[in-house]
Amino acid sequence: MRGPLGAVIGRYPSSDGSTQVGGIIRHNRKCRDVAFLVIFIAFWVAMVVNSSFGFNKGNPLRLTYGLDYKGNVCGDRHAHPGLRELELTYWLNPNQVYLSGLKNSQFKLANARTICLLDCPIPSEDALNWVCDYPEGEIRLSVDDWIDRNYDYFEFLTPEMRNTSLQLQGPCYPVIFPSVNVYWRCQYVARASNVSMRHWQQMGGVNINEDIIIDKSIHRSINARSSVLKRYVADIEKSWPVLIVCGGLLPLFVSVIWLLLIRHFVAAMPWITVALFNILIIAVTMFYYLKAGWIGNDAISPIIGAHDPYYHVFGRELNHLRAAAVLMTFIMVVSILTSIAIVHRILMATSVLKVAAKVIGEVQALIIFPVMPYAILGIFYMFWFAAAFYLFSSGQIVQNNCNSNCCAYDLVSKRVNCDRCCGYSIHYTPHISIAIFFHLFGCYWATQFFIACSSTVIAGSVASYYWARGETSPEIPFLPVFSSMKQLIRYSLGSVALGSLVLSFVESVRFILESIRRKLKVANTTPESCMGRTAYHTSRFCFQCIEWIIRSVNRNAYIMIAITGKSFCRASAIATELIISNILRIGRVNVIGDVILYLGKLCVSLSSALFAFLMLDTHKYRSAHNKISSPLLPVLVCWALGYVVATLFFAVVEMSIDAIILSFCQDSEEHQGTAQYAPPLLMETLGDQNEMQRLTQ
């Protein structure tokens, strides 16, 4: 059996009936779960080592731009020659592109000869345009002069070079097909210029295949899953100002405003929260419809810059946005119906929120305390995102091993070279995938750890307030928040590390199982029988329930850690026993309040998503090199960051309610059903004696 918490927390009656003063949340403390704190520190060291590998091997330009035939990344100013402004990948030989698109061909598009250009070439209306290789060897032109001449130095070629050019072996290649800039790749439009083709044939050039295959071959490469994933990651990198404003500053401002409104207008806030939530989720859903092209004419386009308005290119990103729009529609309908269903219980939520409002009014440092973990998390996220971009691009550029005919004229050796003329690709080894997964897991664990630390500090501050009967007395530290923080850092960091690790591990296992499920679904190997499908979906539901239970137990365990100073497992056991013995009391009072707080967090995150849509809809992110392929992932990241920030600040209200209620239940249990330490402010909020009896029955 547990002993009375009064002796642990501060005030407790002595044998002569007098009250002994021992300080609030101060006794019987020692360091707990130290081994897991050591593991957490070691994990951070491993994170630094893992990130240093990414910074050493990665190049974020690879996420956006392609490679030329020398293995250089387009747009890389350190390449030879310098490619600072040459960001577009162009396939020189149309016959190689055609060959790569044939069904049974062994030739791959990655081995076709490519160079980096400033813009995509188009055929001339009255002559034959040429695109020539980088100027070197006997071609005495600078790169700037080469660009000014529209990449054409055919007139300077020797007869031998002209002859190899007519054989499509370079160094110059004809511009027969128009091309458009599709995600920094010059995609051929399978409509050959009649004028250019006639000039080519008159000069004695080899036959050039005209077929839709040359269009589809490049299109398949651009829409490959790996290419789409790289573009999504690059979208986050390009939209970093949006992440700072909409994922960091905006939710900070909205969360602080919400806390202040809770403090002064608690009766109206549940109604405002529900109404604002419905408005925001409808607005965000409509933006998804706009970008999916189902409303208006503002659908995302993979084409960059000016182009023929009658030429359309469809990408996977548009399909993903449409799937997200359908999902958001379902979520919107369910959310609106749920908010309507809880309207008649909002009065109960108001009475619960009054508890937190009065505590915040007494311990006002709680409002500004979340700024500290917010700043720490902000610094961590900046480091984490920078390392993530380098890790995702840390593959090794290697030359392909091909047996195909890829002969091309070499200006340096002054001959046609058929050796080692294969193209280059970025090779990702299995350990890079492990490093990326480790990096993702580290982000989730660190986030949960800082949220848990914040929650524990808040719980300790609120418990100090409760067990001193809410009085302004020497027993309550001058700054209870900093006193609680000191207790956490000195004794309980290991317990918090263990709790956040358990939650992160469960979430990671669920993520892995979900990934396996999707792969099985793609491979059409999901259970076919009714029994198999039932077991399959039941297991998923049970795992989600386990995750929810762990989250709930963790939150209450942090409260008991702050109050008792016990280890994580012992605090979890105490919290669970206390909850089970008072389930009706806690459930009736707390559930609706939690729903309103959850809607409040969603309001903050939805406002982040809405403003992210608005910022990404500006000209900066719709053209030139800052163009993003889709607003989907930046918006989702802003949504997630907004939710994390809201969780930090809303924990002030959430943990205040939970800590007060748990302390009240423990107080009642120790004193035969009558709470002795409940301060007058809490008694006033809970109402008259009838309300107290209703809560304790």
PDB file of C-alpha atoms in Angstrom, residues 37-148:
ATOM      1  CA  LEU A  37      19.600   9.098 -18.798  1.00  0.00           C
ATOM      2  CA  VAL A  38      22.998   7.678 -19.770  1.00  0.00           C
ATOM      3  CA  ILE A  39      21.362   5.950 -22.740  1.00  0.00           C
ATOM      4  CA  PHE A  40      19.728   9.220 -23.775  1.00  0.00           C
ATOM      5  CA  ILE A  41      23.035  11.101 -23.595  1.00  0.00           C
ATOM      6  CA  ALA A  42      24.742   8.349 -25.599  1.00  0.00           C
ATOM      7  CA  PHE A  43      21.942   8.567 -28.139  1.00  0.00           C
ATOM      8  CA  TRP A  44      22.579  12.297 -28.557  1.00  0.00           C
ATOM      9  CA  VAL A  45      26.274  11.618 -29.129  1.00  0.00           C
ATOM     10  CA  ALA A  46      25.290   9.069 -31.772  1.00  0.00           C
ATOM     11  CA  MET A  47      22.953  11.645 -33.329  1.00  0.00           C
ATOM     12  CA  VAL A  48      25.840  14.095 -33.658  1.00  0.00           C
ATOM     13  CA  VAL A  49      28.066  11.433 -35.234  1.00  0.00           C
ATOM     14  CA  ASN A  50      25.272  10.363 -37.565  1.00  0.00           C
ATOM     15  CA  SER A  51      24.634  13.963 -38.610  1.00  0.00           C
ATOM     16  CA  SER A  52      28.330  14.611 -39.191  1.00  0.00           C
ATOM     17  CA  PHE A  53      28.313  11.743 -41.676  1.00  0.00           C
ATOM     18  CA  GLY A  54      25.502  13.487 -43.554  1.00  0.00           C
ATOM     19  CA  PHE A  55      27.250  16.869 -43.518  1.00  0.00           C
ATOM     20  CA  ASN A  56      30.402  15.213 -44.840  1.00  0.00           C
ATOM     21  CA  LYS A  57      28.843  13.127 -47.623  1.00  0.00           C
ATOM     22  CA  GLY A  58      25.653  14.967 -48.578  1.00  0.00           C
ATOM     23  CA  ASN A  59      24.823  17.733 -51.023  1.00  0.00           C
ATOM     24  CA  PRO A  60      21.238  19.093 -50.882  1.00  0.00           C
ATOM     25  CA  LEU A  61      21.498  20.189 -54.543  1.00  0.00           C
ATOM     26  CA  ARG A  62      21.113  16.513 -55.474  1.00  0.00           C
ATOM     27  CA  LEU A  63      17.561  16.585 -54.137  1.00  0.00           C
ATOM     28  CA  THR A  64      16.489  19.078 -56.793  1.00  0.00           C
ATOM     29  CA  TYR A  65      18.859  18.939 -59.749  1.00  0.00           C
ATOM     30  CA  GLY A  66      20.098  16.143 -61.982  1.00  0.00           C
ATOM     31  CA  LEU A  67      23.560  14.969 -63.002  1.00  0.00           C
ATOM     32  CA  ASP A  68      25.456  15.615 -66.215  1.00  0.00           C
ATOM     33  CA  TYR A  69      27.498  13.034 -68.096  1.00  0.00           C
ATOM     34  CA  LYS A  70      30.582  13.886 -65.995  1.00  0.00           C
ATOM     35  CA  GLY A  71      28.820  13.166 -62.696  1.00  0.00           C
ATOM     36  CA  ASN A  72      28.488  16.834 -61.759  1.00  0.00           C
ATOM     37  CA  VAL A  73      25.352  18.080 -60.014  1.00  0.00           C
ATOM     38  CA  CYS A  74      23.663  20.771 -62.073  1.00  0.00           C
ATOM     39  CA  GLY A  75      23.791  24.129 -60.307  1.00  0.00           C
ATOM     40  CA  ASP A  76      26.959  23.203 -58.372  1.00  0.00           C
ATOM     41  CA  ARG A  77      29.409  26.099 -58.515  1.00  0.00           C
ATOM     42  CA  HIS A  78      32.252  23.820 -57.393  1.00  0.00           C
ATOM     43  CA  ALA A  79      31.904  21.548 -60.417  1.00  0.00           C
ATOM     44  CA  HIS A  80      34.204  21.644 -63.447  1.00  0.00           C
ATOM     45  CA  PRO A  81      33.200  23.600 -65.363  1.00  0.00           C
ATOM     46  CA  GLY A  82      31.383  25.839 -62.894  1.00  0.00           C
ATOM     47  CA  LEU A  83      27.624  25.183 -63.096  1.00  0.00           C
ATOM     48  CA  ARG A  84      26.366  27.810 -60.656  1.00  0.00           C
ATOM     49  CA  GLU A  85      23.485  29.049 -62.856  1.00  0.00           C
ATOM     50  CA  LEU A  86      23.190  25.958 -65.071  1.00  0.00           C
ATOM     51  CA  GLU A  87      20.452  24.123 -63.196  1.00  0.00           C
ATOM     52  CA  LEU A  88      18.534  22.299 -65.949  1.00  0.00           C
ATOM     53  CA  THR A  89      19.360  18.786 -67.114  1.00  0.00           C
ATOM     54  CA  TYR A  90      19.154  18.359 -70.896  1.00  0.00           C
ATOM     55  CA  TRP A  91      19.419  15.098 -72.855  1.00  0.00           C
ATOM     56  CA  LEU A  92      21.583  15.783 -75.904  1.00  0.00           C
ATOM     57  CA  ASN A  93      20.878  12.706 -78.013  1.00  0.00           C
ATOM     58  CA  PRO A  94      17.159  12.164 -78.789  1.00  0.00           C
ATOM     59  CA  ASN A  95      17.849   8.678 -80.167  1.00  0.00           C
ATOM     60  CA  GLN A  96      19.277   7.592 -76.822  1.00  0.00           C
ATOM     61  CA  VAL A  97      16.150   8.869 -75.086  1.00  0.00           C
ATOM     62  CA  TYR A  98      14.015   6.966 -77.596  1.00  0.00           C
ATOM     63  CA  LEU A  99      16.071   3.806 -77.097  1.00  0.00           C
ATOM     64  CA  SER A 100      15.704   3.984 -73.314  1.00  0.00           C
ATOM     65  CA  GLY A 101      11.926   4.056 -73.654  1.00  0.00           C
ATOM     66  CA  LEU A 102      11.625   0.859 -75.696  1.00  0.00           C
ATOM     67  CA  LYS A 103      10.073  -1.994 -73.772  1.00  0.00           C
ATOM     68  CA  ASN A 104      12.810  -4.617 -74.164  1.00  0.00           C
ATOM     69  CA  SER A 105      15.758  -2.243 -74.472  1.00  0.00           C
ATOM     70  CA  GLN A 106      18.822  -2.732 -72.254  1.00  0.00           C
ATOM     71  CA  PHE A 107      19.719   0.937 -72.556  1.00  0.00           C
ATOM     72  CA  LYS A 108      18.768   3.047 -69.521  1.00  0.00           C
ATOM     73  CA  LEU A 109      17.956   6.740 -69.540  1.00  0.00           C
ATOM     74  CA  ALA A 110      20.588   7.250 -66.827  1.00  0.00           C
ATOM     75  CA  ASN A 111      23.251   6.389 -69.445  1.00  0.00           C
ATOM     76  CA  ALA A 112      22.021   8.910 -72.016  1.00  0.00           C
ATOM     77  CA  ARG A 113      24.361  11.887 -72.449  1.00  0.00           C
ATOM     78  CA  THR A 114      23.225  14.915 -70.439  1.00  0.00           C
ATOM     79  CA  ILE A 115      24.576  18.389 -69.785  1.00  0.00           C
ATOM     80  CA  CYS A 116      23.456  21.273 -67.603  1.00  0.00           C
ATOM     81  CA  LEU A 117      21.890  24.339 -69.209  1.00  0.00           C
ATOM     82  CA  LEU A 118      20.427  27.649 -68.162  1.00  0.00           C
ATOM     83  CA  ASP A 119      17.172  27.129 -70.078  1.00  0.00           C
ATOM     84  CA  CYS A 120      15.575  24.482 -72.252  1.00  0.00           C
ATOM     85  CA  PRO A 121      16.390  24.763 -75.986  1.00  0.00           C
ATOM     86  CA  ILE A 122      13.676  25.153 -78.595  1.00  0.00           C
ATOM     87  CA  PRO A 123      13.955  24.603 -82.373  1.00  0.00           C
ATOM     88  CA  SER A 124      14.466  27.558 -84.678  1.00  0.00           C
ATOM     89  CA  GLU A 125      11.682  28.611 -87.027  1.00  0.00           C
ATOM     90  CA  ASP A 126      13.960  29.100 -90.028  1.00  0.00           C
ATOM     91  CA  ALA A 127      17.228  27.237 -89.344  1.00  0.00           C
ATOM     92  CA  LEU A 128      18.749  24.394 -87.337  1.00  0.00           C
ATOM     93  CA  ASN A 129      19.804  25.152 -83.780  1.00  0.00           C
ATOM     94  CA  TRP A 130      22.556  23.205 -82.057  1.00  0.00           C
ATOM     95  CA  VAL A 131      23.382  22.454 -78.445  1.00  0.00           C
ATOM     96  CA  CYS A 132      27.069  21.723 -78.053  1.00  0.00           C
ATOM     97  CA  ASP A 133      29.039  20.111 -75.257  1.00  0.00           C
ATOM     98  CA  TYR A 134      30.854  22.141 -72.581  1.00  0.00           C
ATOM     99  CA  PRO A 135      33.598  24.171 -74.322  1.00  0.00           C
ATOM    100  CA  GLU A 136      37.053  22.686 -73.700  1.00  0.00           C
ATOM    101  CA  GLY A 137      40.052  21.446 -75.633  1.00  0.00           C
ATOM    102  CA  GLU A 138      40.272  23.202 -79.014  1.00  0.00           C
ATOM    103  CA  ILE A 139      37.065  25.144 -78.405  1.00  0.00           C
ATOM    104  CA  ARG A 140      38.402  28.413 -76.999  1.00  0.00           C
ATOM    105  CA  LEU A 141      35.230  29.727 -75.421  1.00  0.00           C
ATOM    106  CA  SER A 142      34.429  30.571 -71.850  1.00  0.00           C
ATOM    107  CA  VAL A 143      31.319  29.143 -70.271  1.00  0.00           C
ATOM    108  CA  ASP A 144      29.723  32.604 -70.266  1.00  0.00           C
ATOM    109  CA  ASP A 145      30.389  33.016 -73.993  1.00  0.00           C
ATOM    110  CA  TRP A 146      29.018  29.526 -74.602  1.00  0.00           C
ATOM    111  CA  ILE A 147      25.804  30.493 -72.795  1.00  0.00           C
ATOM    112  CA  ASP A 148      25.562  33.799 -74.691  1.00  0.00           C
TER     113      ASP A 148
END
